[in-house]
Coordinates of C-alpha atoms in Angstrom, one line a residue:
M1 CA 88.8 140.2 100.3
E2 CA 85.7 138.1 99.7
R3 CA 86.3 134.5 98.4
Y4 CA 83.7 132.0 97.5
R5 CA 84.4 128.3 96.7
F6 CA 82.1 126.2 94.5
G7 CA 83.5 122.7 94.2
E8 CA 86.9 123.2 92.4
I9 CA 86.2 126.9 91.4
D10 CA 87.2 129.8 93.6
V11 CA 85.7 133.3 93.0
V12 CA 87.7 136.1 94.5
V13 CA 86.1 139.6 94.5
R14 CA 88.5 142.3 93.4
L15 CA 86.1 145.3 92.8
E16 CA 82.4 145.9 93.3
L17 CA 80.6 148.9 92.0
P18 CA 76.9 149.3 91.1
R19 CA 77.6 149.3 87.3
L20 CA 80.3 146.6 87.2
S21 CA 82.3 144.2 89.4
V22 CA 85.5 142.3 88.9
V23 CA 86.4 138.9 90.2
D24 CA 89.3 136.5 89.8
L25 CA 88.1 133.0 88.7
E26 CA 90.5 130.2 89.8
V27 CA 89.6 126.9 88.2
S28 CA 91.2 123.5 89.1
P29 CA 92.1 121.0 86.4
G30 CA 89.3 118.9 85.0
V31 CA 86.5 121.2 85.9
V32 CA 83.4 121.7 83.7
A33 CA 81.0 124.5 84.5
P34 CA 77.9 123.7 82.4
A35 CA 76.4 126.1 80.0
H36 CA 73.9 128.5 81.6
R37 CA 72.2 131.8 80.8
H38 CA 71.4 134.9 82.8
A39 CA 69.6 137.7 81.0
G40 CA 70.4 140.3 83.6
A41 CA 74.3 140.4 83.3
D42 CA 77.0 140.6 80.8
E43 CA 80.4 138.9 81.4
V44 CA 83.9 139.5 80.0
F45 CA 86.4 136.8 80.6
L46 CA 90.1 137.9 80.4
G47 CA 92.7 135.1 80.4
V48 CA 95.3 135.4 83.0
E49 CA 97.0 132.0 83.6
G50 CA 96.6 128.6 82.0
V51 CA 94.0 127.7 79.5
L52 CA 90.2 128.0 80.1
R53 CA 87.9 126.8 77.4
V54 CA 84.9 129.1 77.3
T55 CA 81.9 128.2 75.2
V56 CA 79.5 131.0 74.2
D57 CA 76.3 130.0 72.2
G58 CA 78.0 126.8 71.2
R59 CA 81.2 128.4 70.0
E60 CA 84.3 127.4 71.9
V61 CA 87.0 130.0 72.6
V62 CA 90.4 128.9 74.0
L63 CA 91.1 131.6 76.6
E64 CA 94.8 132.0 77.1
P65 CA 96.7 134.8 78.9
G66 CA 96.0 138.1 77.2
S67 CA 92.9 136.9 75.3
A68 CA 89.3 137.8 76.0
V69 CA 85.7 136.6 75.3
T70 CA 82.4 138.2 76.1
A71 CA 79.0 136.6 77.0
T72 CA 76.3 139.1 76.8
G73 CA 73.1 138.8 78.8
G74 CA 71.0 135.8 77.7
Q75 CA 73.8 134.1 75.8
A76 CA 74.5 130.5 76.8
H77 CA 78.0 130.2 78.2
G78 CA 80.1 127.8 80.3
F79 CA 83.7 126.9 80.7
S80 CA 86.1 124.1 81.4
T81 CA 89.7 123.2 82.0
E82 CA 91.6 120.1 80.9
D83 CA 95.0 119.1 82.2
G84 CA 95.9 122.3 84.1
A85 CA 94.4 124.9 86.3
A86 CA 93.4 128.3 84.9
R87 CA 92.8 131.7 86.2
A88 CA 90.7 134.4 84.5
T89 CA 89.6 137.9 85.5
V90 CA 85.9 138.3 84.9
I91 CA 84.0 141.6 84.6
Y92 CA 80.3 141.6 85.4
A93 CA 77.9 144.3 84.4
P94 CA 75.9 145.3 86.3
G95 CA 78.0 144.9 89.4
E96 CA 75.1 143.8 91.5
F97 CA 75.4 140.3 89.9
L98 CA 78.0 139.5 92.6
G99 CA 75.0 139.0 94.8
Y100 CA 74.4 135.7 93.0
F101 CA 77.7 134.3 94.3
R102 CA 77.0 135.5 97.8
D103 CA 73.5 133.9 97.8
A104 CA 74.8 130.7 96.2
A105 CA 77.6 130.3 98.8
L106 CA 74.9 130.5 101.6
A107 CA 72.7 127.8 100.0
T108 CA 72.9 124.6 102.0
T109 CA 70.3 122.5 100.3
P110 CA 69.5 121.8 96.6
E111 CA 66.1 123.5 97.2
E112 CA 67.9 126.7 98.5
F113 CA 70.3 126.6 95.5
D114 CA 67.3 126.3 93.1
E115 CA 65.8 129.4 94.8
V116 CA 69.0 131.3 94.2
L117 CA 68.9 130.4 90.6
R118 CA 65.3 131.6 90.3
R119 CA 66.0 134.8 92.1
W120 CA 69.0 135.7 89.9
D121 CA 67.3 134.4 86.7
V122 CA 70.1 131.8 86.0
H123 CA 69.0 128.9 83.9
A124 CA 70.7 125.8 82.4
A125 CA 71.3 126.2 78.7

């Protein structure tokens, strides 16, 4: 099982197909993932455990177990936790977007990370 760690966020790959991929997103308390955009992939966040606050185009959704929110390609989105950790299952379409996480995990300098962002068309919102 592939696992990537980005600060206090773990990404665990559950399924990878050409047209979609599924990961578990494990987020520690007090984390803020700033709003960003990527035109080439849609995301569906499914709440599994705890509370994840997901913002899509400026609208905040409190993602709790059993709830869902979608960020389609190009929509600004980010997420955060407050007092507790949270876990969500995230579906990406197309599935090849998992390459972003692989490339980002290999980046060892800010310049390399900036190149990953350019390659995958990911921009701050």
